[in-house]
PDB file of C-alpha atoms in Angstrom:
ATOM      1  CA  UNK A 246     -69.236 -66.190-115.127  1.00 70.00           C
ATOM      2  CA  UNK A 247     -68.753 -62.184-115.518  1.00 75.00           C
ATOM      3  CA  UNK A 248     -65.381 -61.361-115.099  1.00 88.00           C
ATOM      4  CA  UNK A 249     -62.827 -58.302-114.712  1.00 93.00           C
ATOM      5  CA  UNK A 250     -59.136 -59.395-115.693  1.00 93.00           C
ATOM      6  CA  UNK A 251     -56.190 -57.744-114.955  1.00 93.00           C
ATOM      7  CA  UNK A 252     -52.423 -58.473-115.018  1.00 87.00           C
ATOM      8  CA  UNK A 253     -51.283 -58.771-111.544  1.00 84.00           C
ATOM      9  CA  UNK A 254     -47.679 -57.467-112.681  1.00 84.00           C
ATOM     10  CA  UNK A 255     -45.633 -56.098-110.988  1.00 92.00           C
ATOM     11  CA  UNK A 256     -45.103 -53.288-113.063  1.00 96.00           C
ATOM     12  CA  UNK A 257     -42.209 -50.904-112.253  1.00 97.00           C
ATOM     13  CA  UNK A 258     -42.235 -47.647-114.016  1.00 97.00           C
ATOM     14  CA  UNK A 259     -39.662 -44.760-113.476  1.00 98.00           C
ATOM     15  CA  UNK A 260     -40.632 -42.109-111.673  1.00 98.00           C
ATOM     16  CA  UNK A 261     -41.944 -39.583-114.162  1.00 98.00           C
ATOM     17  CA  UNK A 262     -43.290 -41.531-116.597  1.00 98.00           C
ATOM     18  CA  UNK A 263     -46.528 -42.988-117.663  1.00 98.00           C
ATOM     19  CA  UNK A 264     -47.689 -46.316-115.964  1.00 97.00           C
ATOM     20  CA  UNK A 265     -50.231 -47.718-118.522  1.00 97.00           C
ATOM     21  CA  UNK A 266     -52.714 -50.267-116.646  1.00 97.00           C
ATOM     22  CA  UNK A 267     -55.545 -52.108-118.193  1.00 96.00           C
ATOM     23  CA  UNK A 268     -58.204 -54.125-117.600  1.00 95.00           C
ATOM     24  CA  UNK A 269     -60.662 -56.530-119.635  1.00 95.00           C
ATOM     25  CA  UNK A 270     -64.422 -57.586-118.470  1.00 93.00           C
ATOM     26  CA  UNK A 271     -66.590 -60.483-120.179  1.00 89.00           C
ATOM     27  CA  UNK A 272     -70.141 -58.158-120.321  1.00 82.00           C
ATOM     28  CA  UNK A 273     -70.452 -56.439-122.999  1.00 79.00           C
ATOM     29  CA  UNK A 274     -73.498 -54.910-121.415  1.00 80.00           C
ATOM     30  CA  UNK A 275     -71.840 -53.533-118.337  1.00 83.00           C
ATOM     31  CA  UNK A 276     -72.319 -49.793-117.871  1.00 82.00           C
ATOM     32  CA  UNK A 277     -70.092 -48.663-115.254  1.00 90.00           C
ATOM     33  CA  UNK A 278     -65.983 -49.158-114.624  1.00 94.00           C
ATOM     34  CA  UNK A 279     -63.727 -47.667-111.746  1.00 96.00           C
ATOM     35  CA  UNK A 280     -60.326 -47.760-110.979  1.00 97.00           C
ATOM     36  CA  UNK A 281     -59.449 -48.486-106.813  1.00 98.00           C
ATOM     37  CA  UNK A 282     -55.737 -47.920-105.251  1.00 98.00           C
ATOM     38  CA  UNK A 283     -55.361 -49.829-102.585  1.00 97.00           C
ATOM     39  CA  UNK A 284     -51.852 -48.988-100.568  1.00 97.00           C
ATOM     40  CA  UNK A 285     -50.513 -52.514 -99.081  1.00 93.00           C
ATOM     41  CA  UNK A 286     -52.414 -52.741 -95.383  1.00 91.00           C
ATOM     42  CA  UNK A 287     -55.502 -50.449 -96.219  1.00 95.00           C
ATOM     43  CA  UNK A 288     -58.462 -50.019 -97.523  1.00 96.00           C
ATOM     44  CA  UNK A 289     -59.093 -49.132-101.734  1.00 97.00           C
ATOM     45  CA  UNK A 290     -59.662 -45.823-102.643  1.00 97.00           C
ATOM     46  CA  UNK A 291     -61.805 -44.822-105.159  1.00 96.00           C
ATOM     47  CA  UNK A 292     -59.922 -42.614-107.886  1.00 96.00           C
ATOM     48  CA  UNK A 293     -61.637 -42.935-110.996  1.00 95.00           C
ATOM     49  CA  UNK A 294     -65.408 -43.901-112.643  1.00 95.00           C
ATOM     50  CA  UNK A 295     -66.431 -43.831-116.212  1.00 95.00           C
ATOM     51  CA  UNK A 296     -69.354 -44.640-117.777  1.00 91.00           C
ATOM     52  CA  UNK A 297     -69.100 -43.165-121.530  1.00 89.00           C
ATOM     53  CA  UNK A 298     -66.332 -44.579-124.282  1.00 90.00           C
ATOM     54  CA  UNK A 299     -63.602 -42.239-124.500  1.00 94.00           C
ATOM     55  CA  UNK A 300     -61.085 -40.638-121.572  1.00 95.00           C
ATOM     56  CA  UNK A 301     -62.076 -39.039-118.767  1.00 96.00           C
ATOM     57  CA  UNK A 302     -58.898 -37.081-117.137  1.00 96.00           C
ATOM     58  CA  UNK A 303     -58.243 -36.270-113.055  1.00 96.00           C
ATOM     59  CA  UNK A 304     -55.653 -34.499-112.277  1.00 97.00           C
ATOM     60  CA  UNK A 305     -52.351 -36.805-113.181  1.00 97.00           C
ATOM     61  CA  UNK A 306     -54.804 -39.811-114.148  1.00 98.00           C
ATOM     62  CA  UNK A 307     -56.988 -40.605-117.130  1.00 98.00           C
ATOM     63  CA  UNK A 308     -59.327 -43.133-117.418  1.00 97.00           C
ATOM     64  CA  UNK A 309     -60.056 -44.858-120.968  1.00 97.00           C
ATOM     65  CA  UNK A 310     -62.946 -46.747-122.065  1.00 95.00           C
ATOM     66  CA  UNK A 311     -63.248 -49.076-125.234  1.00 93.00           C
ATOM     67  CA  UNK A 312     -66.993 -50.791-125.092  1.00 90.00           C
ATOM     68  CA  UNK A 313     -66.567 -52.687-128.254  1.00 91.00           C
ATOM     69  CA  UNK A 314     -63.230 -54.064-127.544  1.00 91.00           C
ATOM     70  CA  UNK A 315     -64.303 -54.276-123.657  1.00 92.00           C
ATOM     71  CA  UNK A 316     -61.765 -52.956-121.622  1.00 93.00           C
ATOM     72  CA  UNK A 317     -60.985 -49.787-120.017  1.00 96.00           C
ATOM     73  CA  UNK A 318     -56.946 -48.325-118.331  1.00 97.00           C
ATOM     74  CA  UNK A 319     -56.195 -46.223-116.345  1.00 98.00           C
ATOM     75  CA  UNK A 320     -52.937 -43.896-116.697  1.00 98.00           C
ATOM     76  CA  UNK A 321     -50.777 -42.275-114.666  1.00 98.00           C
ATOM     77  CA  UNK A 322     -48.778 -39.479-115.717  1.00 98.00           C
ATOM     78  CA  UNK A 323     -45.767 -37.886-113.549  1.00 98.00           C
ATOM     79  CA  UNK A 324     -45.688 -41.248-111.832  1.00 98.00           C
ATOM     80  CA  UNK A 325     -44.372 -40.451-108.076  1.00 97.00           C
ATOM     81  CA  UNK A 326     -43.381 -43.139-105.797  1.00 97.00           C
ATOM     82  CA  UNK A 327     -46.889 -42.163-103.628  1.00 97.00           C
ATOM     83  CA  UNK A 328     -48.192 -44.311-106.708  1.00 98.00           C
ATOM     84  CA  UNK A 329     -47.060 -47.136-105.678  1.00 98.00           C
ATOM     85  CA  UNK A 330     -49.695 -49.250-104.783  1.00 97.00           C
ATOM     86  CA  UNK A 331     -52.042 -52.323-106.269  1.00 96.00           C
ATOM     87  CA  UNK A 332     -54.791 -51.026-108.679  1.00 97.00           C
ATOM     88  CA  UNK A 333     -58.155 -52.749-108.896  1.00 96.00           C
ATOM     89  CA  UNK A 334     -60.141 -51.991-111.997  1.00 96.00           C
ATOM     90  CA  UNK A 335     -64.613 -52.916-110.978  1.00 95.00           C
ATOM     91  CA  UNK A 336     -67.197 -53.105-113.047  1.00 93.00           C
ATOM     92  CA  UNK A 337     -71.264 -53.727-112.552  1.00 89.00           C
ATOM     93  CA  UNK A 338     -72.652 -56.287-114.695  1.00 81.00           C
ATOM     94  CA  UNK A 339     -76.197 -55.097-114.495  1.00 74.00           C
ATOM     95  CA  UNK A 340     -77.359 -55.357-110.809  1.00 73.00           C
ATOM     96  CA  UNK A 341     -76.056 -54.334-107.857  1.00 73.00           C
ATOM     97  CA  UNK A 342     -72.615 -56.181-107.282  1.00 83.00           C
ATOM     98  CA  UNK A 343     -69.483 -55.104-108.296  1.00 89.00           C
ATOM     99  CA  UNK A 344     -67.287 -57.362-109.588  1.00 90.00           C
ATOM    100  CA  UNK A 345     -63.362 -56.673-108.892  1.00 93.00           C
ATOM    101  CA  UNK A 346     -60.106 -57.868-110.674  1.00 93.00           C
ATOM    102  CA  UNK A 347     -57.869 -59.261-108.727  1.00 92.00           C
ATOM    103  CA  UNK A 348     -55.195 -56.124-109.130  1.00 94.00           C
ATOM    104  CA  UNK A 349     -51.888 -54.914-110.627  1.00 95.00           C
ATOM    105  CA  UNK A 350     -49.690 -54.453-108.367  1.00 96.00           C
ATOM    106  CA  UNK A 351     -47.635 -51.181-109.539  1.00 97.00           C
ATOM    107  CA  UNK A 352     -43.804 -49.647-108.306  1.00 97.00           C
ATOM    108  CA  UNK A 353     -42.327 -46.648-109.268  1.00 97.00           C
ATOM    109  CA  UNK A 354     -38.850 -46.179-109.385  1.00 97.00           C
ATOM    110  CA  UNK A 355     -37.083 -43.464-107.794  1.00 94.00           C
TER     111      UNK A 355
ATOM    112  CA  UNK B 238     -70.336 -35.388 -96.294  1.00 86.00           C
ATOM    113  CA  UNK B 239     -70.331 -39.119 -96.112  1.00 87.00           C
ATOM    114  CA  UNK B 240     -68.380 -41.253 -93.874  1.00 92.00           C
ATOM    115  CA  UNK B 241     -68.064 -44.834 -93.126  1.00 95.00           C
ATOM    116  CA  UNK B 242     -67.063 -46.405 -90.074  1.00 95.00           C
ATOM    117  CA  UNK B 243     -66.040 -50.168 -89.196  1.00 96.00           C
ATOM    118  CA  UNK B 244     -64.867 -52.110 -86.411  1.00 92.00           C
ATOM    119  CA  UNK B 245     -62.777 -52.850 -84.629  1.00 93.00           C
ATOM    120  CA  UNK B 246     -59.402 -52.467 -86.914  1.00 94.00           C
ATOM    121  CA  UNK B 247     -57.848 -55.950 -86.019  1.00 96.00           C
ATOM    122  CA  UNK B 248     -59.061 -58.693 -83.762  1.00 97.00           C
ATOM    123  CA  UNK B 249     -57.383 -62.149 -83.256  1.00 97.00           C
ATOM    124  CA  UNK B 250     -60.106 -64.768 -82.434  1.00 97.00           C
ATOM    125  CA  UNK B 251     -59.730 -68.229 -81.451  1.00 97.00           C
ATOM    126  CA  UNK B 252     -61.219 -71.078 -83.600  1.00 97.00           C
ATOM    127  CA  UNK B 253     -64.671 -71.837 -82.857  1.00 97.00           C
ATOM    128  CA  UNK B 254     -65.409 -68.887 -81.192  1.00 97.00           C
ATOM    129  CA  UNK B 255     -68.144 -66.061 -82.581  1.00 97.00           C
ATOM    130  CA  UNK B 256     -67.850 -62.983 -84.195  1.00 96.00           C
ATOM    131  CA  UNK B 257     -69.495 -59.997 -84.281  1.00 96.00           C
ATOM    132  CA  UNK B 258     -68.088 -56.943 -87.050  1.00 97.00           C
ATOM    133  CA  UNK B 259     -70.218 -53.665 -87.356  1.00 96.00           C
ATOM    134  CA  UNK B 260     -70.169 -50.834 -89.974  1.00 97.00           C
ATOM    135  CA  UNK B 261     -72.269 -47.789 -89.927  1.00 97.00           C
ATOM    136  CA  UNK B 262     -72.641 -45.326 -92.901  1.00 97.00           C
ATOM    137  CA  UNK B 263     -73.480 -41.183 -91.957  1.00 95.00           C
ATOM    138  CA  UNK B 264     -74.742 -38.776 -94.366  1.00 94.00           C
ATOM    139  CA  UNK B 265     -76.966 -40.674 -96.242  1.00 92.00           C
ATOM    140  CA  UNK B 266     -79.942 -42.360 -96.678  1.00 91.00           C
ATOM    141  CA  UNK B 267     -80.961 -45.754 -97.320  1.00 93.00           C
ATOM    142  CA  UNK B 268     -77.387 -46.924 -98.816  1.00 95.00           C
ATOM    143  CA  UNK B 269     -76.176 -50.012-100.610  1.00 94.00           C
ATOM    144  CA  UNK B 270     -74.051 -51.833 -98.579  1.00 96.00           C
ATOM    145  CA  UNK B 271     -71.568 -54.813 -98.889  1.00 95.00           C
ATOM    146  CA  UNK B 272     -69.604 -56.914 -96.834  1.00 96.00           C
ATOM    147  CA  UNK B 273     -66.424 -57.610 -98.390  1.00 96.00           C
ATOM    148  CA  UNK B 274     -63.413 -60.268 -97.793  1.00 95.00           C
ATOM    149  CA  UNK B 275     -60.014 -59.970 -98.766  1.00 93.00           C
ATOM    150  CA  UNK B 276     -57.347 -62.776 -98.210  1.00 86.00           C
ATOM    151  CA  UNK B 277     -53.357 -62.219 -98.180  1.00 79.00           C
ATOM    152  CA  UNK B 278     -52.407 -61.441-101.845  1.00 76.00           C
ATOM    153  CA  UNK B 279     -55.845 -62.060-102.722  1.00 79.00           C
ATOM    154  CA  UNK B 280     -59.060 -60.533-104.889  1.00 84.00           C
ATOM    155  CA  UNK B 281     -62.035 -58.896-102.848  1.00 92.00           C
ATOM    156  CA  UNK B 282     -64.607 -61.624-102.691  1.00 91.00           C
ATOM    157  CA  UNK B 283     -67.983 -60.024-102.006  1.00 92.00           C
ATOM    158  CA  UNK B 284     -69.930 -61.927 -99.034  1.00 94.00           C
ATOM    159  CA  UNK B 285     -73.003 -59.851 -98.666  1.00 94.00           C
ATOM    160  CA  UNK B 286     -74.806 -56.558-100.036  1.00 92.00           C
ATOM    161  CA  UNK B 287     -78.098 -55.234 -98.801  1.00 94.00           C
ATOM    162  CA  UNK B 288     -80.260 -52.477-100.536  1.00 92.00           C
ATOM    163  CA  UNK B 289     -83.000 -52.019 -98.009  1.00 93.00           C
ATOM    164  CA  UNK B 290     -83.239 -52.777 -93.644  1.00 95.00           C
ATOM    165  CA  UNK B 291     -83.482 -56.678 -93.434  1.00 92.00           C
ATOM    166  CA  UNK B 292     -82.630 -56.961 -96.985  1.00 94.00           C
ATOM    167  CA  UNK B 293     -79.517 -59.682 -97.598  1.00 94.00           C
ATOM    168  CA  UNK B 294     -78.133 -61.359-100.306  1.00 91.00           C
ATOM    169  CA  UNK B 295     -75.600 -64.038 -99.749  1.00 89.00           C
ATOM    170  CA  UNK B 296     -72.847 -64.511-101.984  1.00 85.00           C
ATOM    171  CA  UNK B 297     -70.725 -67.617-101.088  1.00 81.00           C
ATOM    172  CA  UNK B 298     -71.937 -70.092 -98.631  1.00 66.00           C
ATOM    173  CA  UNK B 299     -69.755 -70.518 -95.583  1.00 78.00           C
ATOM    174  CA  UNK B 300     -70.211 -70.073 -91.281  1.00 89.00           C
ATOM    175  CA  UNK B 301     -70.894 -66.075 -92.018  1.00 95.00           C
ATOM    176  CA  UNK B 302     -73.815 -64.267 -92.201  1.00 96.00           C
ATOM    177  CA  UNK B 303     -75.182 -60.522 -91.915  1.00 96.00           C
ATOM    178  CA  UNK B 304     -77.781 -58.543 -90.680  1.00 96.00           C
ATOM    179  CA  UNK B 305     -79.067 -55.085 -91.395  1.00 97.00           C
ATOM    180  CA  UNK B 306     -81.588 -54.004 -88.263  1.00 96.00           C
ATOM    181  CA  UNK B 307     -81.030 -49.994 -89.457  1.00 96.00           C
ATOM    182  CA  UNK B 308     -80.683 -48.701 -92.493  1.00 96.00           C
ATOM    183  CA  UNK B 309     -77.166 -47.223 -91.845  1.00 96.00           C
ATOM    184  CA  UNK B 310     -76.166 -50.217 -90.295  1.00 97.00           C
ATOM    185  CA  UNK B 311     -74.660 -53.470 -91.232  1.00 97.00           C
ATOM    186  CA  UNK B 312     -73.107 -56.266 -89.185  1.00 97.00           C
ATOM    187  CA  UNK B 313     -71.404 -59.766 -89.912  1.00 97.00           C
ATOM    188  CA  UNK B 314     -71.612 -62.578 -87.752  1.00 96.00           C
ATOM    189  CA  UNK B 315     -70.414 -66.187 -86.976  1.00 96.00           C
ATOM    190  CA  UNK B 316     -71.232 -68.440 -84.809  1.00 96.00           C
ATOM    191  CA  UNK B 317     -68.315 -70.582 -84.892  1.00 96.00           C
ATOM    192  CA  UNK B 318     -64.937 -69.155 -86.446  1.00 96.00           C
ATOM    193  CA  UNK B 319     -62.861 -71.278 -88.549  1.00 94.00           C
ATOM    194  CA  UNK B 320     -59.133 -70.385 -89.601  1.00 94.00           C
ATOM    195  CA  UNK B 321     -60.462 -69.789 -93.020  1.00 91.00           C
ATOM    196  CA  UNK B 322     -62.279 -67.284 -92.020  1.00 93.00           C
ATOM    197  CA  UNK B 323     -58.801 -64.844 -91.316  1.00 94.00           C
ATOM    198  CA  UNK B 324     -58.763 -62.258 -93.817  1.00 94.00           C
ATOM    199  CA  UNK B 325     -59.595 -58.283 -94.429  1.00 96.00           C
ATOM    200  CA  UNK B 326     -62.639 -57.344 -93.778  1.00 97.00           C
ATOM    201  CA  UNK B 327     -64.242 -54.663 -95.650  1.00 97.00           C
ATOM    202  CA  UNK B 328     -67.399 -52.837 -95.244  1.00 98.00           C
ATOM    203  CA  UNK B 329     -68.747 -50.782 -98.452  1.00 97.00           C
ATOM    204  CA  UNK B 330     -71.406 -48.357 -99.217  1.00 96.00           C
ATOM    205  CA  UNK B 331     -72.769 -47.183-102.400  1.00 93.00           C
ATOM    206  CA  UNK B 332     -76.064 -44.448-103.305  1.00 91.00           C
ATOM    207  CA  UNK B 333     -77.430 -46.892-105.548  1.00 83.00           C
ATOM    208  CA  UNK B 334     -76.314 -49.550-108.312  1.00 80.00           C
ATOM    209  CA  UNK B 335     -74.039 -48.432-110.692  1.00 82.00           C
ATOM    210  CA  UNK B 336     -72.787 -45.973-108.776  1.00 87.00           C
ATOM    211  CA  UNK B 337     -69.264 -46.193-106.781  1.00 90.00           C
ATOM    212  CA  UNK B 338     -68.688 -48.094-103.404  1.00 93.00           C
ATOM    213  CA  UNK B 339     -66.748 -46.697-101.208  1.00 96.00           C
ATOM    214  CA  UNK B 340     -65.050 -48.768 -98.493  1.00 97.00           C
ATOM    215  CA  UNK B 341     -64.332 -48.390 -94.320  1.00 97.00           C
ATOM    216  CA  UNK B 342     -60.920 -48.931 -93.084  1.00 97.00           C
ATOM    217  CA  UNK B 343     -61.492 -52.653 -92.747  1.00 97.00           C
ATOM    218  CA  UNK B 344     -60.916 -55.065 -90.014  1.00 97.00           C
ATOM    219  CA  UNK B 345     -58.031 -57.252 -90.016  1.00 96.00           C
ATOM    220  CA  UNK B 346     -59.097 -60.329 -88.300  1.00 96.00           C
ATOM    221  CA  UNK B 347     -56.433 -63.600 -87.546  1.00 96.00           C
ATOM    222  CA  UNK B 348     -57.740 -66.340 -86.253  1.00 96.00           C
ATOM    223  CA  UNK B 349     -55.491 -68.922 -84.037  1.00 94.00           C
TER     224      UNK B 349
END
């Protein structure tokens, strides 16, 4: 069974600091990861992809993947309370699902 | 640009009756796309993806299924609702595999 794990948390981080979130998958072959939001009642929002080892940065958010130790974060910098919301890391394992985790959810702390 | 659209945003059903939920994708061509539920609290659990027009792949057997009669379009149906079947529905659409999905709004749907 190919898997994405996360911690489901919560994790509270004050507001201005870094919220660290991470995520582990069971493929070693899988090629492509993404980070969702998904604010309680809607729909998730795509906010990062990454498909090399290394970071990729956005804005406030920087996505890091590890291939040999397979897992990838995501982190937050200048957390605001508009963070606040559960994070869902994907990841293809070579066709054309994507397989979720099941979220962290994340608060920031005024 | 590219936009999806699904339907309706919440519907309460009775038990045993059918269901009918559409999503349409603009601005592209010949999409991925996925039906998606979420329960309370809960993962997404993918129910169906189609690459091509009349092209499905079932995920998890249950009273659901889903058609694809245009290539921007994809609809889930029942038959016969059960109150299992209450969740978030999500529609999704990708360019191809490996590339992101990108969801509707969703359809809230309780079932009494």
């Amino acid at each position: 069974q190919k898997e994405v794990e996360q911690n489901s948390g919560p994790l509270s981080v004050p507001e201005g600091a870094i919220a660290s979130l991470n995520c582990t998958y069971s493929d070693r072959g899988s090629q492509s990861f993404f980070w969702y939001r998904q604010y309680s009642g809607k729909s998730p929002e795509l906010i990062m992809f990454i498909y090399s080892n290394g970071d990729k940065e956005d804005g406030r958010f920087t996505a890091q993947l590890n291939k040999a130790s397979q897992y990838v974060s995501l982190l937050i910098r200048d957390s605001q309370p508009s963070d606040s919301a559960t994070y869902l890391c994907a990841a293809y394992f070579g066709n054309e699902k994507l397989t979720f985790g099941t979220g962290t959810r994340l608060t920031i702390i005024p | 640009s590219q936009t999806i659209h699904q339907w309706p945003a919440t519907l309460v059903q009775p038990v045993g009756s059918p269901l009918s939920l559409e999503c349409t994708v603009e601005g592209t061509s010949n999409p991925n796309l996925y039906w998606y539920r979420q329960a309370a609290g809960r993962g997404l659990q993918l129910l169906f993806y189609s690459v091509g027009i009349g092209q499905i792949s079932s995920e998890v057997p249950q009273n659901l299924s889903a058609s694809r009669p245009q290539d921007r379009q994809f609809i889930l149906s029942s038959k016969k609702l059960l109150l299992s079947d209450s969740g978030f529905y999500l529609c999704a659409w990708s360019v191809i595999w490996g590339q992101p999905q990108h969801f509707g709004d969703g359809t809230r749907l309780s079932i009494l």
